[in-house]
Coordinates of C-alpha atoms in Angstrom, one line a residue:
M1 CA -13.4 -34.8 23.6
F2 CA -13.0 -36.0 27.1
S3 CA -15.9 -36.4 29.5
G4 CA -17.9 -33.3 30.5
T5 CA -16.4 -30.9 27.9
E6 CA -17.7 -29.4 24.7
L7 CA -15.9 -28.0 21.7
H8 CA -17.7 -25.0 20.1
R9 CA -17.3 -22.0 17.9
I10 CA -17.0 -18.6 19.7
Y11 CA -18.7 -15.7 17.9
L12 CA -17.0 -12.6 19.2
D13 CA -19.8 -10.3 17.9
I14 CA -21.9 -11.7 20.8
P15 CA -21.1 -9.6 23.8
S16 CA -21.4 -12.4 26.4
A17 CA -19.2 -14.7 24.3
R18 CA -16.6 -12.0 23.9
R19 CA -16.6 -11.2 27.6
R20 CA -15.9 -14.9 28.5
W21 CA -13.2 -15.0 25.9
S22 CA -11.6 -11.8 27.0
D23 CA -11.7 -12.9 30.7
L24 CA -9.9 -16.2 29.9
L25 CA -7.2 -14.3 27.9
A26 CA -6.7 -11.9 30.7
L27 CA -6.4 -14.7 33.2
V28 CA -3.3 -16.0 31.3
S29 CA -2.0 -12.4 30.6
L30 CA -2.9 -12.3 26.9
T31 CA -4.2 -9.1 25.4
P32 CA -5.7 -9.3 21.9
D33 CA -4.5 -6.7 19.4
E34 CA -7.1 -7.5 16.7
D35 CA -10.2 -9.6 16.2
P36 CA -9.3 -13.0 14.6
D37 CA -11.1 -14.6 11.7
Y38 CA -12.1 -17.7 13.6
T39 CA -12.2 -18.6 17.3
V40 CA -13.0 -21.9 19.0
G41 CA -13.4 -22.8 22.6
V42 CA -13.7 -25.7 25.0
S43 CA -16.2 -25.4 27.9
D44 CA -16.6 -27.7 30.9
N45 CA -19.9 -29.3 31.9
E46 CA -20.9 -26.1 33.8
G47 CA -20.5 -24.0 30.7
N48 CA -17.2 -22.4 31.9
L49 CA -14.7 -21.6 29.1
I50 CA -11.6 -23.5 29.9
G51 CA -9.7 -23.1 26.7
T52 CA -9.6 -21.1 23.5
A53 CA -7.6 -20.6 20.3
S54 CA -8.0 -18.4 17.2
L55 CA -6.9 -18.2 13.6
H56 CA -6.1 -14.9 11.9
A57 CA -5.1 -15.4 8.2
D58 CA -2.5 -18.2 8.5
I59 CA -1.5 -17.4 12.2
I60 CA -2.8 -19.3 15.2
K61 CA -3.2 -16.8 18.0
Y62 CA -4.7 -16.3 21.5
V63 CA -4.2 -19.8 22.7
A64 CA -5.2 -19.8 26.3
I65 CA -5.9 -22.7 28.7
H66 CA -7.3 -22.2 32.2
P67 CA -4.5 -23.0 34.7
D68 CA -6.8 -25.6 36.4
H69 CA -7.1 -27.6 33.1
R70 CA -3.6 -27.7 31.8
G71 CA -2.4 -31.2 31.0
E72 CA -5.9 -32.4 30.0
S73 CA -5.3 -32.3 26.2
V74 CA -7.4 -29.1 25.8
A75 CA -4.7 -27.5 23.7
N76 CA -4.5 -30.6 21.4
I77 CA -8.3 -30.5 20.9
L78 CA -8.3 -26.8 20.1
L79 CA -5.3 -27.0 17.7
S80 CA -6.8 -30.0 15.9
D81 CA -10.0 -28.0 15.2
I82 CA -8.0 -24.9 14.1
I83 CA -5.8 -26.9 11.8
G84 CA -8.9 -28.6 10.3
H85 CA -10.6 -25.3 9.8
A86 CA -7.5 -23.8 8.1
A87 CA -7.3 -26.8 5.8
D88 CA -11.0 -26.2 4.8
Q89 CA -10.0 -22.7 3.9
G90 CA -7.1 -23.9 1.8
I91 CA -4.4 -23.0 4.3
S92 CA -1.9 -25.7 5.0
S93 CA 1.2 -23.7 6.2
L94 CA 0.5 -22.2 9.7
S95 CA 2.3 -20.2 12.3
I96 CA 1.6 -20.1 16.0
F97 CA 2.2 -17.0 18.1
T98 CA 2.0 -18.2 21.7
K99 CA 3.5 -18.4 25.1
P100 CA 6.6 -20.5 25.7
D101 CA 4.5 -22.8 28.1
Y102 CA 2.8 -24.3 25.0
V103 CA 5.9 -24.9 22.8
Q104 CA 6.1 -28.6 23.6
V105 CA 2.4 -29.1 22.9
F106 CA 2.7 -27.6 19.5
S107 CA 6.0 -29.4 18.8
D108 CA 4.2 -32.7 19.3
L109 CA 1.9 -31.5 16.5
S110 CA 4.8 -31.1 14.1
F111 CA 5.3 -27.4 14.6
R112 CA 8.9 -26.2 14.8
L113 CA 10.2 -23.3 17.0
V114 CA 11.3 -20.2 15.0
G115 CA 12.1 -17.8 17.9
S116 CA 11.2 -17.1 21.5
C117 CA 11.6 -14.8 24.4
A118 CA 10.5 -14.9 28.0
S119 CA 6.9 -14.2 27.2
S120 CA 6.2 -15.4 23.7
A121 CA 7.2 -17.9 21.0
L122 CA 6.7 -18.3 17.3
L123 CA 6.4 -21.8 15.7
E124 CA 5.5 -22.9 12.2
N125 CA 4.6 -26.2 10.5
S126 CA 5.9 -25.3 7.0
A127 CA 9.0 -27.0 5.6
A128 CA 9.5 -24.0 3.4
G129 CA 9.6 -21.6 6.3
I130 CA 12.5 -20.1 8.1
S131 CA 14.8 -22.9 6.9
A132 CA 14.1 -22.0 3.3
Y133 CA 14.7 -18.3 4.0
R134 CA 18.0 -19.2 5.7
S135 CA 19.0 -21.2 2.6
Y136 CA 18.2 -18.2 0.4
L137 CA 20.3 -15.9 2.6
R138 CA 23.2 -18.2 2.6
S139 CA 23.1 -18.5 -1.2
V140 CA 23.1 -14.7 -1.6
R141 CA 26.0 -14.4 0.9
E142 CA 28.0 -17.0 -1.0
S143 CA 27.4 -15.2 -4.3
A144 CA 28.3 -11.9 -2.7
S145 CA 31.5 -13.3 -1.3
K146 CA 32.8 -13.9 -4.8
D147 CA 32.4 -10.2 -5.6
S148 CA 35.8 -8.7 -5.9
D149 CA 34.4 -5.2 -5.3
C150 CA 34.1 -5.9 -1.6
G151 CA 37.9 -5.6 -1.1
A152 CA 39.8 -7.3 1.7
D153 CA 37.3 -6.5 4.4
S154 CA 35.1 -9.6 5.0
T155 CA 32.9 -8.0 7.7
C156 CA 29.2 -8.2 6.9
G157 CA 26.6 -5.8 8.1
V158 CA 22.8 -5.7 7.9
I159 CA 20.2 -3.0 7.8
V160 CA 16.5 -3.8 8.2
M161 CA 14.3 -1.0 6.9
N162 CA 10.7 -0.2 6.1
A163 CA 11.6 2.5 3.6
N164 CA 8.0 3.5 3.0
P165 CA 9.2 5.0 0.6
P166 CA 13.0 5.0 0.4
T167 CA 14.2 8.6 1.1
L168 CA 17.5 10.4 0.8
G169 CA 17.7 9.6 4.5
H170 CA 17.6 5.9 3.9
L171 CA 20.2 6.3 1.1
H172 CA 22.4 8.2 3.6
L173 CA 22.1 5.4 6.1
V174 CA 23.1 2.8 3.5
R175 CA 26.1 4.8 2.3
E176 CA 27.4 5.4 5.8
S177 CA 26.9 1.8 6.8
A178 CA 28.4 0.4 3.6
S179 CA 31.6 2.5 4.2
R180 CA 32.2 0.6 7.5
V181 CA 31.9 -3.0 6.3
G182 CA 33.1 -5.2 3.4
R183 CA 29.5 -6.2 2.5
L184 CA 26.2 -4.7 3.5
F185 CA 22.9 -6.5 3.2
V186 CA 19.7 -4.4 3.2
I187 CA 16.4 -6.2 4.1
P188 CA 13.2 -4.3 3.2
L189 CA 10.2 -5.1 5.3
A190 CA 7.9 -7.4 3.3
D191 CA 5.1 -8.8 5.5
N192 CA 2.9 -5.7 5.8
D193 CA 0.1 -4.9 3.3
K194 CA -0.8 -1.6 5.0
T195 CA 2.1 0.4 3.7
E196 CA 1.3 3.3 1.4
F197 CA 4.0 2.0 -1.0
S198 CA 4.0 -1.6 -1.9
Y199 CA 6.8 -4.0 -1.0
V200 CA 7.6 -4.4 -4.7
A201 CA 7.8 -0.7 -5.3
R202 CA 9.9 -0.1 -2.1
R203 CA 12.4 -2.9 -2.9
R204 CA 12.7 -1.8 -6.5
A205 CA 13.5 1.7 -5.4
L206 CA 16.1 0.5 -3.0
V207 CA 17.7 -1.7 -5.6
N208 CA 17.9 1.2 -8.1
A209 CA 18.9 3.8 -5.5
T210 CA 21.8 1.7 -4.2
A211 CA 23.0 0.2 -7.5
H212 CA 26.0 2.5 -7.6
I213 CA 27.3 1.3 -4.2
P214 CA 29.3 -1.8 -5.1
N215 CA 29.3 -3.6 -1.7
V216 CA 25.5 -3.3 -1.1
T217 CA 23.0 -6.1 -1.8
V218 CA 19.3 -5.6 -1.4
L219 CA 17.7 -8.8 -0.2
E220 CA 14.2 -10.1 -0.5
G221 CA 12.3 -9.5 2.7
S222 CA 10.3 -12.0 4.6
R223 CA 7.8 -12.4 7.5
Y224 CA 10.8 -13.0 9.8
C225 CA 12.0 -9.4 10.0
I226 CA 9.7 -6.8 11.8
S227 CA 6.6 -8.5 10.4
S228 CA 3.0 -7.7 10.8
S229 CA 2.6 -11.4 11.7
T230 CA 5.1 -11.3 14.5
F231 CA 5.4 -7.6 15.4
P232 CA 2.0 -6.0 14.8
S233 CA 2.6 -3.2 17.2
Y234 CA 5.4 -1.8 15.0
F235 CA 3.0 -1.0 12.2
I236 CA 0.3 0.6 14.4
K237 CA 3.0 2.4 16.4
E238 CA 1.6 1.1 19.7
L239 CA 4.0 1.3 22.6
S240 CA 2.5 -1.0 25.3
E241 CA 3.5 -3.9 27.6
R242 CA 3.4 -6.4 24.7
T243 CA 5.7 -4.2 22.5
D244 CA 8.8 -5.4 24.3
S245 CA 7.7 -9.0 23.8
H246 CA 7.3 -8.4 20.1
I247 CA 10.7 -6.7 19.9
L248 CA 12.5 -9.4 21.8
L249 CA 11.0 -12.1 19.7
D250 CA 12.0 -10.3 16.5
L251 CA 15.6 -9.8 17.7
D252 CA 15.8 -13.5 18.7
I253 CA 14.8 -14.5 15.2
F254 CA 17.4 -12.2 13.7
A255 CA 20.2 -13.4 16.0
T256 CA 19.3 -17.1 15.7
H257 CA 18.6 -17.3 11.9
I258 CA 19.2 -14.2 9.8
A259 CA 22.6 -12.9 11.1
P260 CA 24.3 -16.4 11.0
A261 CA 23.0 -17.2 7.6
L262 CA 24.5 -13.9 6.3
G263 CA 27.6 -14.2 8.4
A264 CA 26.7 -10.7 9.7
S265 CA 28.4 -9.3 12.8
V266 CA 27.1 -5.8 12.7
R267 CA 23.6 -4.4 12.5
F268 CA 23.1 -0.7 11.5
V269 CA 20.2 1.5 12.5
G270 CA 19.4 5.1 12.1
E271 CA 19.0 7.2 15.2
E272 CA 15.3 7.8 16.1
P273 CA 14.6 11.3 17.4
S274 CA 10.8 11.3 17.2
D275 CA 9.1 7.8 17.1
P276 CA 9.0 6.3 20.7
L277 CA 8.4 2.7 19.4
T278 CA 11.4 2.7 17.0
A279 CA 13.5 4.3 19.7
R280 CA 12.5 1.5 22.1
Y281 CA 13.4 -1.0 19.4
N282 CA 16.8 0.5 19.0
E283 CA 17.3 0.6 22.8
L284 CA 16.5 -3.1 23.2
M285 CA 18.6 -4.0 20.2
K286 CA 21.6 -2.4 21.8
Q287 CA 21.0 -4.5 24.9
V288 CA 20.2 -7.9 23.2
L289 CA 22.3 -8.2 20.1
P290 CA 25.8 -7.6 21.6
E291 CA 25.1 -10.5 24.0
R292 CA 24.6 -12.6 20.9
G293 CA 27.9 -11.5 19.2
I294 CA 26.3 -8.8 17.0
E295 CA 27.5 -5.2 17.2
V296 CA 24.9 -2.5 16.9
V297 CA 25.9 0.8 15.2
E298 CA 23.6 3.8 15.3
I299 CA 24.0 6.2 12.4
P300 CA 22.9 9.9 12.9
R301 CA 20.0 10.9 10.7
L302 CA 20.4 13.0 7.6
A303 CA 18.8 16.4 8.1
D304 CA 17.6 19.0 5.6
S305 CA 18.8 22.6 5.5
R306 CA 16.4 23.5 8.4
G307 CA 17.8 20.8 10.6
C308 CA 14.7 18.5 10.2
P309 CA 15.4 14.8 9.9
V310 CA 14.7 13.5 6.4
S311 CA 12.2 10.7 6.9
A312 CA 9.6 8.6 5.1
S313 CA 7.0 9.9 7.6
R314 CA 7.6 13.4 6.3
V315 CA 7.1 12.1 2.7
R316 CA 3.8 10.4 3.7
E317 CA 2.7 13.5 5.6
A318 CA 3.4 15.7 2.5
L319 CA 1.6 13.2 0.3
S320 CA -1.5 13.2 2.5
G321 CA -1.5 17.0 2.3
R322 CA -1.3 16.7 -1.5
R323 CA 2.1 18.4 -1.6
V324 CA 4.1 16.2 -3.9
T325 CA 6.7 18.9 -4.5
A326 CA 7.6 18.8 -0.8
A327 CA 7.6 15.0 -0.8
A328 CA 9.9 14.8 -3.9
E329 CA 12.5 17.0 -2.3
L330 CA 13.2 14.2 0.2
L331 CA 13.5 11.4 -2.3
P332 CA 16.3 10.1 -4.6
D333 CA 15.5 9.7 -8.3
A334 CA 14.8 6.0 -7.8
S335 CA 11.8 6.8 -5.5
I336 CA 10.1 9.4 -7.7
P337 CA 8.3 6.8 -9.9
A338 CA 6.7 5.2 -6.9
L339 CA 5.7 8.6 -5.5
L340 CA 4.0 9.7 -8.8
A341 CA 2.3 6.3 -9.1
R342 CA 0.9 6.6 -5.6
C343 CA -0.4 10.1 -6.5
A344 CA -2.1 8.7 -9.6
A345 CA -3.7 5.9 -7.6
L346 CA -4.9 8.2 -4.9
A347 CA -6.4 10.5 -7.4
L348 CA -8.3 7.6 -9.0
K349 CA -9.4 6.4 -5.6
R350 CA -10.7 9.9 -4.6
E351 CA -12.7 10.0 -7.8
L352 CA -14.1 6.5 -7.2
D353 CA -15.0 7.2 -3.5
L354 CA -16.7 10.5 -4.3
T355 CA -20.4 9.8 -3.4
P356 CA -22.9 10.3 -4.8
K357 CA -22.0 10.7 -8.5
P358 CA -24.5 10.8 -11.4
G359 CA -24.4 7.6 -13.4
L360 CA -21.0 6.6 -12.1
V361 CA -19.8 3.8 -9.8
D362 CA -19.4 5.1 -6.2
C363 CA -19.7 3.9 -2.6
N364 CA -23.5 3.8 -2.8
D365 CA -24.2 2.0 -6.1
N366 CA -23.0 1.1 -9.6
G367 CA -24.6 4.0 -11.4
A368 CA -25.5 3.1 -15.0
H369 CA -23.3 0.0 -15.0
K370 CA -24.2 -3.6 -14.7
D371 CA -20.7 -5.0 -15.3
M372 CA -18.6 -3.1 -12.7
D373 CA -18.8 -2.1 -9.0
H374 CA -16.7 -0.3 -6.4
R375 CA -14.7 -3.4 -5.5
M376 CA -13.8 -4.2 -9.1
M377 CA -12.7 -0.6 -9.7
S378 CA -10.7 -0.6 -6.5
E379 CA -8.9 -3.7 -7.7
S380 CA -8.4 -2.1 -11.1
I381 CA -6.7 0.9 -9.5
R382 CA -4.4 -1.4 -7.5
T383 CA -3.5 -3.2 -10.7
L384 CA -2.6 0.0 -12.5
E385 CA -0.5 1.6 -9.8
P386 CA 2.7 -0.3 -10.8
V387 CA 1.9 0.6 -14.5
F388 CA 2.0 4.3 -13.6
E389 CA 5.2 3.6 -11.8
E390 CA 6.8 2.1 -14.9
I391 CA 5.5 5.0 -17.0
A392 CA 7.2 7.4 -14.6
R393 CA 10.4 5.4 -14.6
I394 CA 10.9 5.4 -18.4
S395 CA 9.9 9.0 -18.5
M396 CA 12.8 10.1 -16.2
S397 CA 15.0 10.7 -19.2
E398 CA 16.7 13.6 -21.0
S399 CA 14.6 12.8 -24.1
L400 CA 11.0 13.7 -24.3
P401 CA 8.9 10.5 -23.7
D402 CA 7.0 9.6 -26.9
A403 CA 4.5 7.0 -28.1
E404 CA 7.2 4.6 -29.0
V405 CA 8.3 4.1 -25.4
L406 CA 5.0 4.8 -23.7
K407 CA 2.5 2.8 -25.8
P408 CA 3.9 -0.7 -25.0
V409 CA 3.6 0.1 -21.3
G410 CA 0.1 1.4 -21.7
L411 CA -1.0 -1.6 -23.7
S412 CA 0.5 -3.9 -21.1
G413 CA -1.4 -2.0 -18.4
E414 CA -4.6 -2.4 -20.3
R415 CA -4.1 -6.2 -20.4
L416 CA -3.4 -6.3 -16.7
M417 CA -6.5 -4.2 -16.0
L418 CA -8.7 -6.5 -18.1
E419 CA -7.2 -9.6 -16.5
A420 CA -8.0 -8.1 -13.0
T421 CA -11.6 -7.2 -14.0
G422 CA -12.6 -10.2 -16.0
G423 CA -12.5 -8.3 -19.3
V424 CA -14.3 -5.1 -18.1
N425 CA -12.9 -1.8 -19.2
T426 CA -12.8 0.1 -15.9
H427 CA -10.0 2.6 -16.4
K428 CA -8.7 2.6 -20.0
G429 CA -9.4 6.3 -20.4
A430 CA -7.9 7.2 -17.1
L431 CA -4.8 5.1 -17.9
F432 CA -4.3 7.2 -21.0
S433 CA -4.9 10.7 -19.5
I434 CA -3.3 10.2 -16.2
G435 CA -0.5 8.2 -17.7
L436 CA 0.4 11.1 -20.0
A437 CA 0.3 13.5 -16.9
V438 CA 2.6 11.1 -14.9
S439 CA 5.0 10.9 -17.8
A440 CA 5.1 14.7 -18.2
V441 CA 5.7 15.3 -14.5
A442 CA 8.4 12.6 -14.2
Y443 CA 10.1 14.1 -17.3
L444 CA 10.0 17.7 -15.8
I445 CA 11.3 16.5 -12.4
Y446 CA 14.2 14.6 -14.0
K447 CA 15.0 17.5 -16.3
A448 CA 15.2 19.9 -13.4
R449 CA 17.4 17.6 -11.4
I450 CA 20.0 17.0 -14.0
S451 CA 20.1 20.8 -14.7
G452 CA 20.8 21.5 -11.0
S453 CA 17.5 23.3 -10.4
P454 CA 15.4 22.7 -7.3
A455 CA 13.9 19.2 -7.5
C456 CA 10.5 20.3 -8.5
G457 CA 9.6 23.8 -7.4
A458 CA 6.4 25.6 -8.4
E459 CA 8.0 27.1 -11.5
I460 CA 9.1 23.7 -12.8
L461 CA 5.8 21.9 -12.1
S462 CA 3.6 24.7 -13.1
P463 CA 0.2 24.0 -14.7
D464 CA 1.5 25.6 -18.0
S465 CA 4.7 23.5 -18.1
I466 CA 2.9 20.2 -17.4
S467 CA 0.1 21.0 -19.9
S468 CA 2.7 21.9 -22.5
V469 CA 4.7 18.7 -22.1
I470 CA 1.5 16.6 -22.1
S471 CA 0.7 18.2 -25.5
D472 CA 4.2 17.5 -26.9
I473 CA 4.0 13.9 -25.8
A474 CA 0.4 13.4 -27.1
Q475 CA 1.4 14.7 -30.6
T476 CA 3.7 11.7 -31.0
F477 CA 0.6 9.3 -30.8
S478 CA -1.2 8.3 -34.0
R479 CA -5.0 8.6 -34.1
P480 CA -6.7 5.3 -33.1
H481 CA -9.3 3.7 -35.3
G482 CA -12.3 1.4 -34.5
T483 CA -12.8 2.8 -31.0
H484 CA -16.0 4.3 -29.5
G485 CA -14.3 7.7 -29.3
A486 CA -13.3 7.6 -33.0
S487 CA -16.9 6.6 -33.9
V488 CA -18.4 9.4 -31.9
R489 CA -15.9 11.9 -33.4
N490 CA -17.0 10.9 -36.9
L491 CA -20.8 11.0 -36.1
H492 CA -20.9 14.1 -33.9
D493 CA -17.7 15.9 -34.5
V494 CA -16.8 15.5 -30.8
P495 CA -13.1 15.7 -29.7
T496 CA -11.5 12.3 -28.8
A497 CA -9.3 11.6 -25.8
L498 CA -6.3 12.2 -28.1
D499 CA -7.6 15.5 -29.2
M500 CA -8.0 16.6 -25.6
A501 CA -4.4 15.4 -24.8
V502 CA -3.0 17.2 -27.8
G503 CA -4.7 20.3 -26.5
G504 CA -2.8 19.8 -23.2
Y505 CA -6.1 19.2 -21.4
A506 CA -6.4 23.0 -21.3
P507 CA -9.7 23.2 -19.3
V508 CA -8.2 20.8 -16.6
F509 CA -5.4 23.2 -16.0
G510 CA -7.7 26.2 -16.2
S511 CA -11.4 26.7 -15.4
W512 CA -12.2 23.2 -14.2
R513 CA -9.7 23.4 -11.3
R514 CA -11.0 26.7 -10.0
I515 CA -13.7 24.8 -8.1
A516 CA -12.0 23.1 -5.1
D517 CA -15.0 20.9 -4.1
P518 CA -14.8 17.7 -6.1
S519 CA -18.6 17.2 -6.5
R520 CA -19.1 20.7 -7.9
R521 CA -15.9 20.4 -10.0
L522 CA -17.4 17.2 -11.5
L523 CA -20.6 19.1 -12.3
L524 CA -18.6 21.8 -14.0
I525 CA -16.8 19.3 -16.1
M526 CA -20.0 17.5 -17.0
S527 CA -21.6 20.8 -18.0
E528 CA -18.8 21.6 -20.5
L529 CA -17.2 18.4 -21.6
E530 CA -18.2 16.8 -24.9
D531 CA -18.1 13.3 -23.3
S532 CA -17.8 10.6 -25.9
N533 CA -19.1 8.1 -23.3
I534 CA -22.4 9.9 -23.2
Y535 CA -22.6 10.3 -26.9
H536 CA -21.9 6.6 -27.4
R537 CA -24.8 5.7 -25.0
G538 CA -27.3 8.5 -25.5
G539 CA -26.3 10.4 -28.7
R540 CA -26.7 14.1 -29.0
E541 CA -29.9 14.1 -26.9
G542 CA -28.2 12.4 -24.0
A543 CA -25.2 14.7 -24.2
D544 CA -27.4 17.8 -24.2
F545 CA -29.4 16.5 -21.2
I546 CA -26.2 15.8 -19.1
R547 CA -24.7 19.2 -19.9
K548 CA -27.9 21.2 -19.3
R549 CA -28.8 19.3 -16.0
S550 CA -25.2 19.6 -14.7
A551 CA -25.2 23.4 -15.3
E552 CA -28.6 23.8 -13.6
L553 CA -27.4 21.9 -10.5
L554 CA -24.1 23.8 -10.4
S555 CA -26.0 27.1 -10.5
L556 CA -28.5 26.1 -7.9
H557 CA -25.8 24.7 -5.5
A558 CA -22.9 27.1 -6.1
D559 CA -22.7 27.9 -2.3
D560 CA -20.2 25.6 -0.5
A561 CA -22.4 25.7 2.5
S562 CA -25.2 23.7 0.8
A563 CA -23.4 20.4 1.0
E564 CA -26.5 18.4 2.2
A565 CA -28.7 19.9 -0.5
L566 CA -26.1 19.2 -3.1
T567 CA -25.9 15.5 -2.0
D568 CA -29.6 15.1 -2.2
A569 CA -29.6 16.7 -5.7
L570 CA -26.8 14.5 -6.9
G571 CA -28.7 11.5 -5.7
R572 CA -31.7 12.5 -7.8
F573 CA -29.5 13.2 -10.8
N574 CA -27.9 9.8 -10.4
A575 CA -31.4 8.2 -10.6
E576 CA -32.1 10.2 -13.7
C577 CA -28.8 9.0 -15.3
V578 CA -29.5 5.4 -14.4
G579 CA -33.0 5.7 -15.9
R580 CA -31.5 7.0 -19.2
W581 CA -28.5 4.6 -18.9
L582 CA -26.0 7.4 -19.1
S583 CA -22.6 7.3 -17.5
P584 CA -20.3 10.3 -17.8
G585 CA -17.1 8.2 -17.8
G586 CA -15.1 10.9 -19.6
A587 CA -16.0 13.5 -17.0
A588 CA -14.9 11.0 -14.3
D589 CA -11.5 10.6 -16.0
M590 CA -11.1 14.4 -16.2
L591 CA -12.0 14.8 -12.6
A592 CA -9.4 12.2 -11.6
L593 CA -6.8 13.9 -13.8
S594 CA -7.6 17.3 -12.2
L595 CA -7.2 15.8 -8.7
F596 CA -3.8 14.4 -9.8
I597 CA -2.7 17.8 -11.0
D598 CA -3.9 19.3 -7.7
T599 CA -1.4 17.0 -6.0
V600 CA 1.6 17.5 -8.2
T601 CA 1.5 21.3 -8.6
D602 CA 1.6 24.0 -5.9
S603 CA -0.1 26.4 -8.2
K604 CA -3.7 25.2 -7.6
F605 CA -5.6 27.3 -10.1

């Protein structure tokens, strides 16, 4: 440090510290869009904040130096501390999102410029950064140029798309664009962990959906295309003064690095009738890219029979309203597995988050469990989502799915679950029951589509049809031996998970779904289900207690208006279950299954 200054940590949860920090950022025209993980400052001998810098994940942000103190090595001091802190966290590759004024300072610290515009610049210190991505793009281009299917047209075009998830509208954009160039490269957005559908699922669906178009190549995405690192306002759909800065920086990176590496002279976009931020992006693209030698072609949106644009936002809206039939109508076959997997994961998450629950893990406590908690079970659900996707994918076949094709995927899913949980069985039962339901629904949707029927109307995904197919699939499985369920069946003559499945989960499709409220539905299930989990822990006495107590509470709190009283009663019931060390895991699985069925069929009860 130089004389009269102090380097110190800034804690933004302290109002006075945040106020000083915000004032300095405002002085240099910076507006924070999120709270960083770590912030450091330099103050003069009078306590005035004269410089600050922050770290968020692996990005250095909010670097601000008071105009009266530039040239005094303040930035170097701040950056040295940030880099040291990042190293302590195991982060060696860093990016800097800053003003062009500081580019030289960071260049002197071995950072390289990635892109810039009038008000912002992105630099990085990783040797495997943009240069590695450029090399990857060039190698794909060279491989694609050897493809004789491209014909004589050597023109290359690019589409950058979120495709969250890929819809018939995205497929229309790809087809129309591919018909206008010799080679079309599609880049799915990768650097955003807030999408409803994962990058892996979105890219896989795009690859499968476009496999029949010979001149289309789906690339790996990166943080260099509409990234949450460099373009955060895109993902929160914020249209503000800084939005143009994000857009212009993103377009500079595209024109400087991505288009040249691919030899692309055209960028295709879909017209945007409803989203102001995307419309602004398209507007600036049309202004900026032609000046860099890249033509911009806007393709009209695909519309449905009512004239409404087919979009991923409509799919997500339908999914949030638990109307999978409406969502599936907008999707190609390749996206159906990801849709059903998302529905399965959401059903499991709704069950997990339901609070309070007797004896079960919820948001309040771990119930009658010492080896699992809410965080572990959430991670288990994330791990199983791609397993459900694979189950749906192999079930979209003209042949009825059976144990021979489904069991290896299920066993692989169990291994992944146990790896994620350190050996704890969090969702083995749910994987089986919901996996069968996902398989049945995927089979029914595919069967309807190849027959030319509506993609998945109420008559196709009816409760009876789903239940019947589940039963048919379950009958191809052999009875397991050496499990807790098998032991309970032998001791107490209680149906196993396979017995329930062979019966098509009849109560799930019947009486158990007549109660809409999940808490009351859970009590109904607990009052009627012969839960092998309870028998295993508490024998016949424990099972009788759970059924009797659940029936009493359901009778006392049948009125939907008594939510607060029911919550209190469930809290007391939870304490009783914990005292007896009883956990109705089978009932929880059936609740999650019923919530999945609610989503995939329009016929609720």
